[in-house]
Amino acid sequence: MKIIQASKIGNQNWKYFQEKIELKNPLVLVFGNRLLLENEEVIKNIRQEFPYEHIVFGSTAGEIICCNVNDNSISVTAIELERSSFIVERENILDYDKNAEKLGAALYNKIPKENLKHLFVLSEGSFVNGSSLINGLEDEIDSAVSITGGMCGDDARFEKTVASYKANPKEGEVILIGFYGETLEVSFASFGGWIPFGPERIITKSEANILYEVDGQPALDLYKKYLGDKAEELPQASLLYPLNVTPEGKKEPVVRTILKINNEDHSMTLAGDVPVNSKVQLMMASVDGIAEGAHMAAEYAMKNRKNAPEIAIIVSCIGRKLVMNQRVEEEVEEVRERIGEKVPMTGFYSYGEMAPFNGSTSCELHNQTMTLTLIS
């Protein structure tokens, strides 16, 4: 595997993290601020600097490269697989009447299945239901194939996200990258570090990822009651107080971030499904708890590896970034310390993370986690 990484902040020159060499047919991952990715001059400059065919773009709530967390920047990681291969496919949710499950099934059907080892998803993040997308992708999946990925971000603006494959970034795109090969090794993990607090309640009315009632009361009213003065800062404040949701019949809870609120019907739209009869509880976090969560994610991802990772793709939640603030790079350093100082790292802060629970193969949508995909 050969890897070239570079970042560009504002009008500064490109900063390379390895020697700049020409690669053969690489997969190029471009993570950047949404406003930059909508600038045609910026895209033109990226294409000139990295004149390759297979370029995947995704907007973020912060760019991770090496041990740095940047804002308002572009980060590029070009990966040449020497003994393995990849195939990229795309669909747009607007062509599916915003039905993410149908899109997921169609996208998975486009991917060749022979020797398929792993799928990495880069999804529109502002109105795609991540849980439904995963359901569609996994509908007919081989149990030996794992899925990880993330939902694009837009800082804390929550206006729109953009992504693309080959074309210039635009709204609604969902990108699926298939990794193939006998010698390919992929491991992954997801861990939070958030703490539930307050009484455990029951979801009494919801539809997919829209939460209407908890314990028979309007969900938004109850949530505002807990937030107190911070309720005026919704929906941004909800990133600091997500929901811990345990669906009926499941042991493992998932964390759900609130994407938007509706003051008219007192509902909340979350990043993934919140089924009726699920147990629900508020959560909070400390800087130290989040850093420890990142360490645990790295521990789980490294646990059963046969070979050292050659690239780490990191997807961490914007809520973690907001809590950690100026100490945000500490969680990236926790990962680096465990996976190895010389392993290149790339990734972004997201509106949702995708990975199986530790020890499982079935993918889940997470919020507020550090999610790692380690490849060699």
Coordinates of C-alpha atoms in Angstrom, one line a residue:
M1 CA 0.0 0.0 0.0
K2 CA 1.3 3.4 -1.0
I3 CA -0.2 6.5 0.6
I4 CA 0.1 10.2 0.0
Q5 CA -1.6 12.8 2.2
A6 CA -1.8 16.5 2.0
S7 CA -3.9 19.3 3.5
K8 CA -4.6 22.9 2.5
I9 CA -5.9 25.6 4.9
G10 CA -7.3 28.7 3.4
N11 CA -4.9 30.2 0.7
Q12 CA -1.9 28.5 2.1
N13 CA 0.1 26.1 -0.1
W14 CA -0.5 22.3 0.1
K15 CA 1.2 20.7 3.1
Y16 CA 2.3 17.1 2.3
F17 CA 2.8 14.5 5.1
Q18 CA 4.8 12.0 2.9
E19 CA 7.0 12.5 -0.1
K20 CA 4.9 13.5 -3.1
I21 CA 5.1 10.7 -5.6
E22 CA 3.0 9.6 -8.5
L23 CA 0.5 6.8 -7.7
K24 CA -1.1 4.2 -9.9
N25 CA -4.9 4.3 -10.0
P26 CA -5.4 5.4 -6.3
L27 CA -8.5 5.9 -4.3
V28 CA -8.5 9.5 -3.4
L29 CA -10.5 10.6 -0.3
V30 CA -11.1 14.4 -0.1
F31 CA -12.7 15.7 3.1
G32 CA -13.4 19.4 3.5
N33 CA -15.5 22.2 4.7
R34 CA -18.8 22.3 2.8
L35 CA -18.3 26.0 1.7
L36 CA -14.9 25.1 0.2
L37 CA -16.2 22.0 -1.6
E38 CA -18.9 24.2 -3.2
N39 CA -16.2 26.5 -4.6
E40 CA -15.4 25.6 -8.2
E41 CA -11.9 27.1 -8.0
V42 CA -11.1 25.0 -4.9
I43 CA -12.3 21.8 -6.7
K44 CA -10.2 22.8 -9.8
N45 CA -7.1 23.2 -7.6
I46 CA -7.7 19.8 -6.0
R47 CA -8.0 18.1 -9.4
Q48 CA -4.8 19.8 -10.6
E49 CA -2.9 18.7 -7.5
F50 CA -4.3 15.1 -7.6
P51 CA -5.0 14.3 -11.3
Y52 CA -6.6 10.9 -10.6
E53 CA -9.8 9.3 -11.7
H54 CA -11.3 7.8 -8.5
I55 CA -11.9 10.9 -6.3
V56 CA -14.5 10.8 -3.5
F57 CA -15.5 14.1 -1.9
G58 CA -17.3 14.6 1.4
S59 CA -18.2 17.6 3.5
T60 CA -17.4 17.6 7.2
A61 CA -17.7 19.2 10.6
G62 CA -13.9 19.1 10.9
E63 CA -11.1 17.4 9.0
I64 CA -8.8 14.8 10.5
I65 CA -5.3 14.2 8.9
C66 CA -2.2 12.8 10.6
C67 CA -2.8 14.0 14.2
N68 CA -4.3 17.3 13.2
V69 CA -8.0 18.4 13.5
N70 CA -8.5 21.3 11.1
D71 CA -11.5 23.5 10.3
N72 CA -12.2 25.3 7.0
S73 CA -9.6 23.1 5.3
I74 CA -9.3 20.4 2.6
S75 CA -7.6 17.1 3.5
V76 CA -6.6 14.6 0.8
T77 CA -5.5 11.0 1.2
A78 CA -4.6 9.0 -1.9
I79 CA -4.3 5.3 -1.4
E80 CA -2.8 2.9 -3.9
L81 CA -3.7 -0.7 -3.1
E82 CA -0.9 -3.0 -4.4
R83 CA -2.3 -6.4 -3.8
S84 CA -6.0 -5.6 -3.3
S85 CA -8.5 -3.5 -5.3
F86 CA -11.6 -1.2 -4.9
I87 CA -14.7 -0.3 -6.7
V88 CA -16.8 2.8 -6.1
E89 CA -20.5 3.3 -6.8
R90 CA -22.9 6.2 -6.1
E91 CA -26.6 7.0 -6.0
N92 CA -28.6 10.1 -5.1
I93 CA -31.3 10.0 -2.4
L94 CA -33.3 12.6 -4.3
D95 CA -33.7 10.0 -7.1
Y96 CA -35.4 7.7 -4.6
D97 CA -37.9 10.1 -3.1
K98 CA -35.7 10.3 0.0
N99 CA -36.2 6.5 0.6
A100 CA -32.8 5.6 2.1
E101 CA -33.6 1.8 2.3
K102 CA -34.4 1.6 -1.4
L103 CA -31.2 3.5 -2.2
G104 CA -29.1 1.3 0.0
A105 CA -30.5 -1.9 -1.7
A106 CA -29.9 -0.5 -5.1
L107 CA -26.3 0.6 -4.2
Y108 CA -25.4 -2.8 -2.8
N109 CA -26.8 -4.5 -5.9
K110 CA -24.4 -2.4 -8.1
I111 CA -21.3 -3.6 -6.2
P112 CA -19.6 -6.8 -7.5
K113 CA -19.7 -9.5 -4.9
E114 CA -16.7 -11.8 -5.8
N115 CA -13.9 -11.4 -3.2
L116 CA -15.7 -8.5 -1.6
K117 CA -14.3 -8.0 1.9
H118 CA -15.5 -4.6 3.2
L119 CA -17.8 -1.7 2.3
F120 CA -17.2 1.9 3.4
V121 CA -20.1 4.3 3.2
L122 CA -19.9 8.0 2.8
S123 CA -23.4 9.4 2.9
E124 CA -25.3 12.7 2.7
G125 CA -25.8 13.7 6.3
S126 CA -28.6 16.2 6.7
F127 CA -31.7 14.3 5.6
V128 CA -30.7 10.7 4.9
N129 CA -32.0 8.3 7.6
G130 CA -28.8 6.4 8.3
S131 CA -30.6 3.4 9.9
S132 CA -32.7 2.9 6.8
L133 CA -29.7 3.2 4.6
I134 CA -27.9 0.5 6.5
N135 CA -31.0 -1.7 6.4
G136 CA -31.0 -1.4 2.6
L137 CA -27.3 -2.2 2.3
E138 CA -27.6 -5.2 4.5
D139 CA -30.8 -6.7 3.1
E140 CA -29.0 -9.3 1.0
I141 CA -25.5 -8.9 2.3
D142 CA -23.1 -11.8 2.8
S143 CA -22.4 -12.1 6.6
A144 CA -18.7 -12.2 5.9
V145 CA -18.8 -8.6 4.5
S146 CA -18.5 -5.8 7.0
I147 CA -19.7 -2.2 6.7
T148 CA -18.3 1.0 8.2
G149 CA -18.6 4.6 7.3
G150 CA -20.0 8.0 8.2
M151 CA -22.5 10.7 7.3
C152 CA -21.2 13.9 6.0
G153 CA -21.2 17.1 8.1
D154 CA -21.6 20.8 7.8
D155 CA -19.8 22.2 10.9
A156 CA -22.5 23.1 13.4
R157 CA -24.5 24.9 10.7
F158 CA -26.9 21.9 9.9
E159 CA -27.8 23.7 6.6
K160 CA -26.8 21.0 4.1
T161 CA -24.0 18.5 3.3
V162 CA -22.4 17.6 0.0
A163 CA -20.6 14.6 -1.4
S164 CA -19.7 13.0 -4.8
Y165 CA -17.7 10.5 -6.7
K166 CA -15.7 11.9 -9.7
A167 CA -18.2 14.7 -10.2
N168 CA -18.2 18.0 -8.3
P169 CA -19.8 17.7 -4.8
K170 CA -23.6 18.1 -4.5
E171 CA -26.5 17.4 -2.2
G172 CA -28.1 14.0 -1.8
E173 CA -25.1 11.8 -2.8
V174 CA -24.4 8.4 -1.1
I175 CA -21.0 6.8 -2.0
L176 CA -20.2 3.1 -1.5
I177 CA -16.6 1.9 -1.7
G178 CA -16.1 -1.9 -2.0
F179 CA -12.7 -3.3 -1.0
Y180 CA -11.6 -6.6 -2.5
G181 CA -8.7 -9.1 -2.1
E182 CA -7.4 -12.2 -0.4
T183 CA -4.6 -10.3 1.5
L184 CA -6.8 -7.4 2.6
E185 CA -7.4 -7.1 6.3
V186 CA -10.0 -4.8 7.7
S187 CA -10.8 -4.3 11.4
F188 CA -13.1 -1.7 13.0
A189 CA -14.6 -0.5 16.3
S190 CA -16.9 2.1 17.6
F191 CA -17.0 3.5 21.2
G192 CA -18.5 6.5 22.9
G193 CA -17.6 7.5 26.4
W194 CA -20.9 9.3 27.1
I195 CA -22.8 8.8 30.4
P196 CA -26.6 8.4 30.7
F197 CA -28.3 10.5 33.4
G198 CA -31.9 11.2 34.6
P199 CA -34.8 8.7 34.5
E200 CA -35.1 6.0 31.9
R201 CA -38.3 6.6 29.9
I202 CA -40.3 4.9 27.1
I203 CA -40.8 6.1 23.5
T204 CA -44.6 6.1 23.0
K205 CA -44.9 7.7 19.6
S206 CA -42.4 7.8 16.7
E207 CA -42.1 7.3 13.0
A208 CA -38.7 6.1 11.7
N209 CA -36.3 8.8 12.9
I210 CA -38.9 11.3 14.1
L211 CA -39.6 11.3 17.8
Y212 CA -43.0 12.6 18.8
E213 CA -43.8 11.4 22.3
V214 CA -41.9 10.0 25.4
D215 CA -44.0 8.6 28.2
G216 CA -47.0 10.0 26.5
Q217 CA -45.7 13.6 26.6
P218 CA -44.5 15.7 23.6
A219 CA -40.8 14.8 23.2
L220 CA -39.6 18.3 22.5
D221 CA -41.4 19.7 25.5
L222 CA -39.8 17.1 27.8
Y223 CA -36.4 17.6 26.3
K224 CA -36.6 21.4 26.7
K225 CA -37.6 21.0 30.3
Y226 CA -34.3 19.1 31.0
L227 CA -32.2 21.5 29.0
G228 CA -33.5 24.6 30.9
D229 CA -31.9 27.8 29.7
K230 CA -29.9 25.8 27.1
A231 CA -33.2 25.0 25.2
E232 CA -32.9 28.4 23.5
E233 CA -29.7 27.1 21.8
L234 CA -31.5 24.1 20.1
P235 CA -30.7 22.2 17.9
Q236 CA -27.0 22.9 18.5
A237 CA -27.3 22.4 22.2
S238 CA -28.6 18.8 21.6
L239 CA -25.2 17.8 20.4
L240 CA -24.1 18.1 24.0
Y241 CA -27.1 16.2 25.3
P242 CA -27.9 13.3 22.9
L243 CA -30.3 10.4 23.6
N244 CA -29.4 6.9 24.7
V245 CA -31.9 4.6 22.9
T246 CA -32.3 0.9 23.6
P247 CA -34.8 -0.7 21.1
E248 CA -37.2 -3.2 22.5
G249 CA -35.6 -6.7 22.4
K250 CA -32.0 -5.4 22.1
K251 CA -29.3 -5.4 24.7
E252 CA -27.0 -2.8 23.2
P253 CA -28.2 0.9 23.2
V254 CA -27.4 3.3 20.4
V255 CA -26.8 7.0 20.8
R256 CA -29.0 9.4 18.8
T257 CA -28.1 13.0 18.0
I258 CA -31.0 15.4 17.3
L259 CA -30.6 16.9 13.8
K260 CA -33.6 19.3 13.9
I261 CA -36.6 20.3 16.0
N262 CA -40.2 21.1 15.0
N263 CA -41.8 23.6 17.4
E264 CA -45.2 23.2 15.6
D265 CA -45.7 19.5 16.4
H266 CA -43.2 19.3 19.2
S267 CA -41.2 16.6 17.5
M268 CA -37.5 16.0 17.1
T269 CA -35.7 14.5 14.0
L270 CA -32.8 12.3 14.9
A271 CA -29.9 10.9 12.8
G272 CA -31.3 7.3 13.0
D273 CA -34.4 5.3 13.9
V274 CA -36.0 5.6 17.3
P275 CA -38.6 2.8 17.5
V276 CA -41.7 2.8 19.7
N277 CA -41.3 1.0 23.0
S278 CA -37.5 1.8 23.1
K279 CA -36.1 2.9 26.4
V280 CA -34.6 6.4 26.2
Q281 CA -32.4 8.4 28.5
L282 CA -30.4 11.7 28.2
M283 CA -26.6 11.6 28.0
M284 CA -23.7 13.9 28.8
A285 CA -20.0 13.7 28.5
S286 CA -16.7 15.0 29.9
V287 CA -13.5 15.7 27.9
D288 CA -11.7 12.9 29.8
G289 CA -14.6 10.5 29.1
I290 CA -14.5 11.2 25.4
A291 CA -10.7 10.8 25.2
E292 CA -11.0 7.5 27.1
G293 CA -13.7 6.4 24.6
A294 CA -11.3 7.0 21.7
H295 CA -8.7 4.9 23.4
M296 CA -11.2 2.1 23.9
A297 CA -12.2 2.2 20.2
A298 CA -8.6 1.8 19.2
E299 CA -8.1 -1.0 21.7
Y300 CA -11.1 -2.9 20.2
A301 CA -10.0 -2.2 16.6
M302 CA -6.5 -3.5 17.2
K303 CA -7.6 -6.5 19.3
N304 CA -7.5 -9.4 16.8
R305 CA -5.5 -8.0 14.0
K306 CA -2.9 -10.2 12.3
N307 CA -1.0 -7.4 10.6
A308 CA -0.2 -3.9 11.6
P309 CA -2.7 -1.4 10.0
E310 CA -1.4 0.6 7.0
I311 CA -4.2 3.3 7.1
A312 CA -6.7 4.4 9.6
I313 CA -10.0 6.0 8.6
I314 CA -11.5 7.9 11.5
V315 CA -15.1 9.1 11.7
S316 CA -15.9 10.9 14.9
C317 CA -19.0 12.8 15.9
I318 CA -19.4 16.6 15.8
G319 CA -20.8 16.4 19.4
R320 CA -17.5 15.0 20.7
K321 CA -15.7 17.9 18.9
L322 CA -17.9 20.5 20.5
V323 CA -17.4 19.0 24.0
M324 CA -13.6 18.8 23.7
N325 CA -13.3 22.2 22.0
Q326 CA -9.6 23.2 22.0
R327 CA -8.6 19.7 23.4
V328 CA -10.2 17.9 20.4
E329 CA -6.9 16.6 19.1
E330 CA -6.5 14.6 22.3
E331 CA -8.9 11.9 21.1
V332 CA -7.0 11.5 17.8
E333 CA -3.7 11.3 19.8
E334 CA -5.3 8.5 21.9
V335 CA -5.9 6.5 18.7
R336 CA -2.5 7.2 17.3
E337 CA -0.8 6.0 20.5
R338 CA -2.6 2.6 20.3
I339 CA -2.4 1.9 16.5
G340 CA 1.2 3.1 16.0
E341 CA 2.9 6.4 15.5
K342 CA 3.6 5.8 11.8
V343 CA 0.2 4.7 10.6
P344 CA -1.3 7.4 8.4
M345 CA -4.7 8.7 9.7
T346 CA -7.5 10.4 7.7
G347 CA -11.1 11.1 8.5
F348 CA -13.6 13.6 9.5
Y349 CA -16.1 14.8 12.1
S350 CA -19.6 13.6 11.1
Y351 CA -23.4 13.8 11.7
G352 CA -23.4 10.0 12.2
E353 CA -21.0 7.0 12.3
M354 CA -21.5 3.5 10.9
A355 CA -20.0 0.4 12.3
P356 CA -21.0 -2.9 13.9
F357 CA -21.1 -3.2 17.7
N358 CA -17.9 -4.6 19.0
G359 CA -17.9 -8.3 18.5
S360 CA -20.7 -8.2 16.0
T361 CA -20.8 -8.1 12.1
S362 CA -24.2 -6.4 11.7
C363 CA -23.7 -2.6 11.1
E364 CA -25.5 0.0 13.2
L365 CA -25.8 3.8 12.9
H366 CA -24.1 5.5 15.9
N367 CA -23.9 9.1 17.1
Q368 CA -21.3 10.6 19.5
T369 CA -18.8 7.8 18.9
M370 CA -15.3 7.5 17.7
T371 CA -15.4 4.9 14.9
L372 CA -12.3 3.4 13.3
T373 CA -11.7 1.5 10.2
L374 CA -8.1 0.0 10.0
I375 CA -6.9 -1.4 6.7
S376 CA -3.8 -3.3 5.6

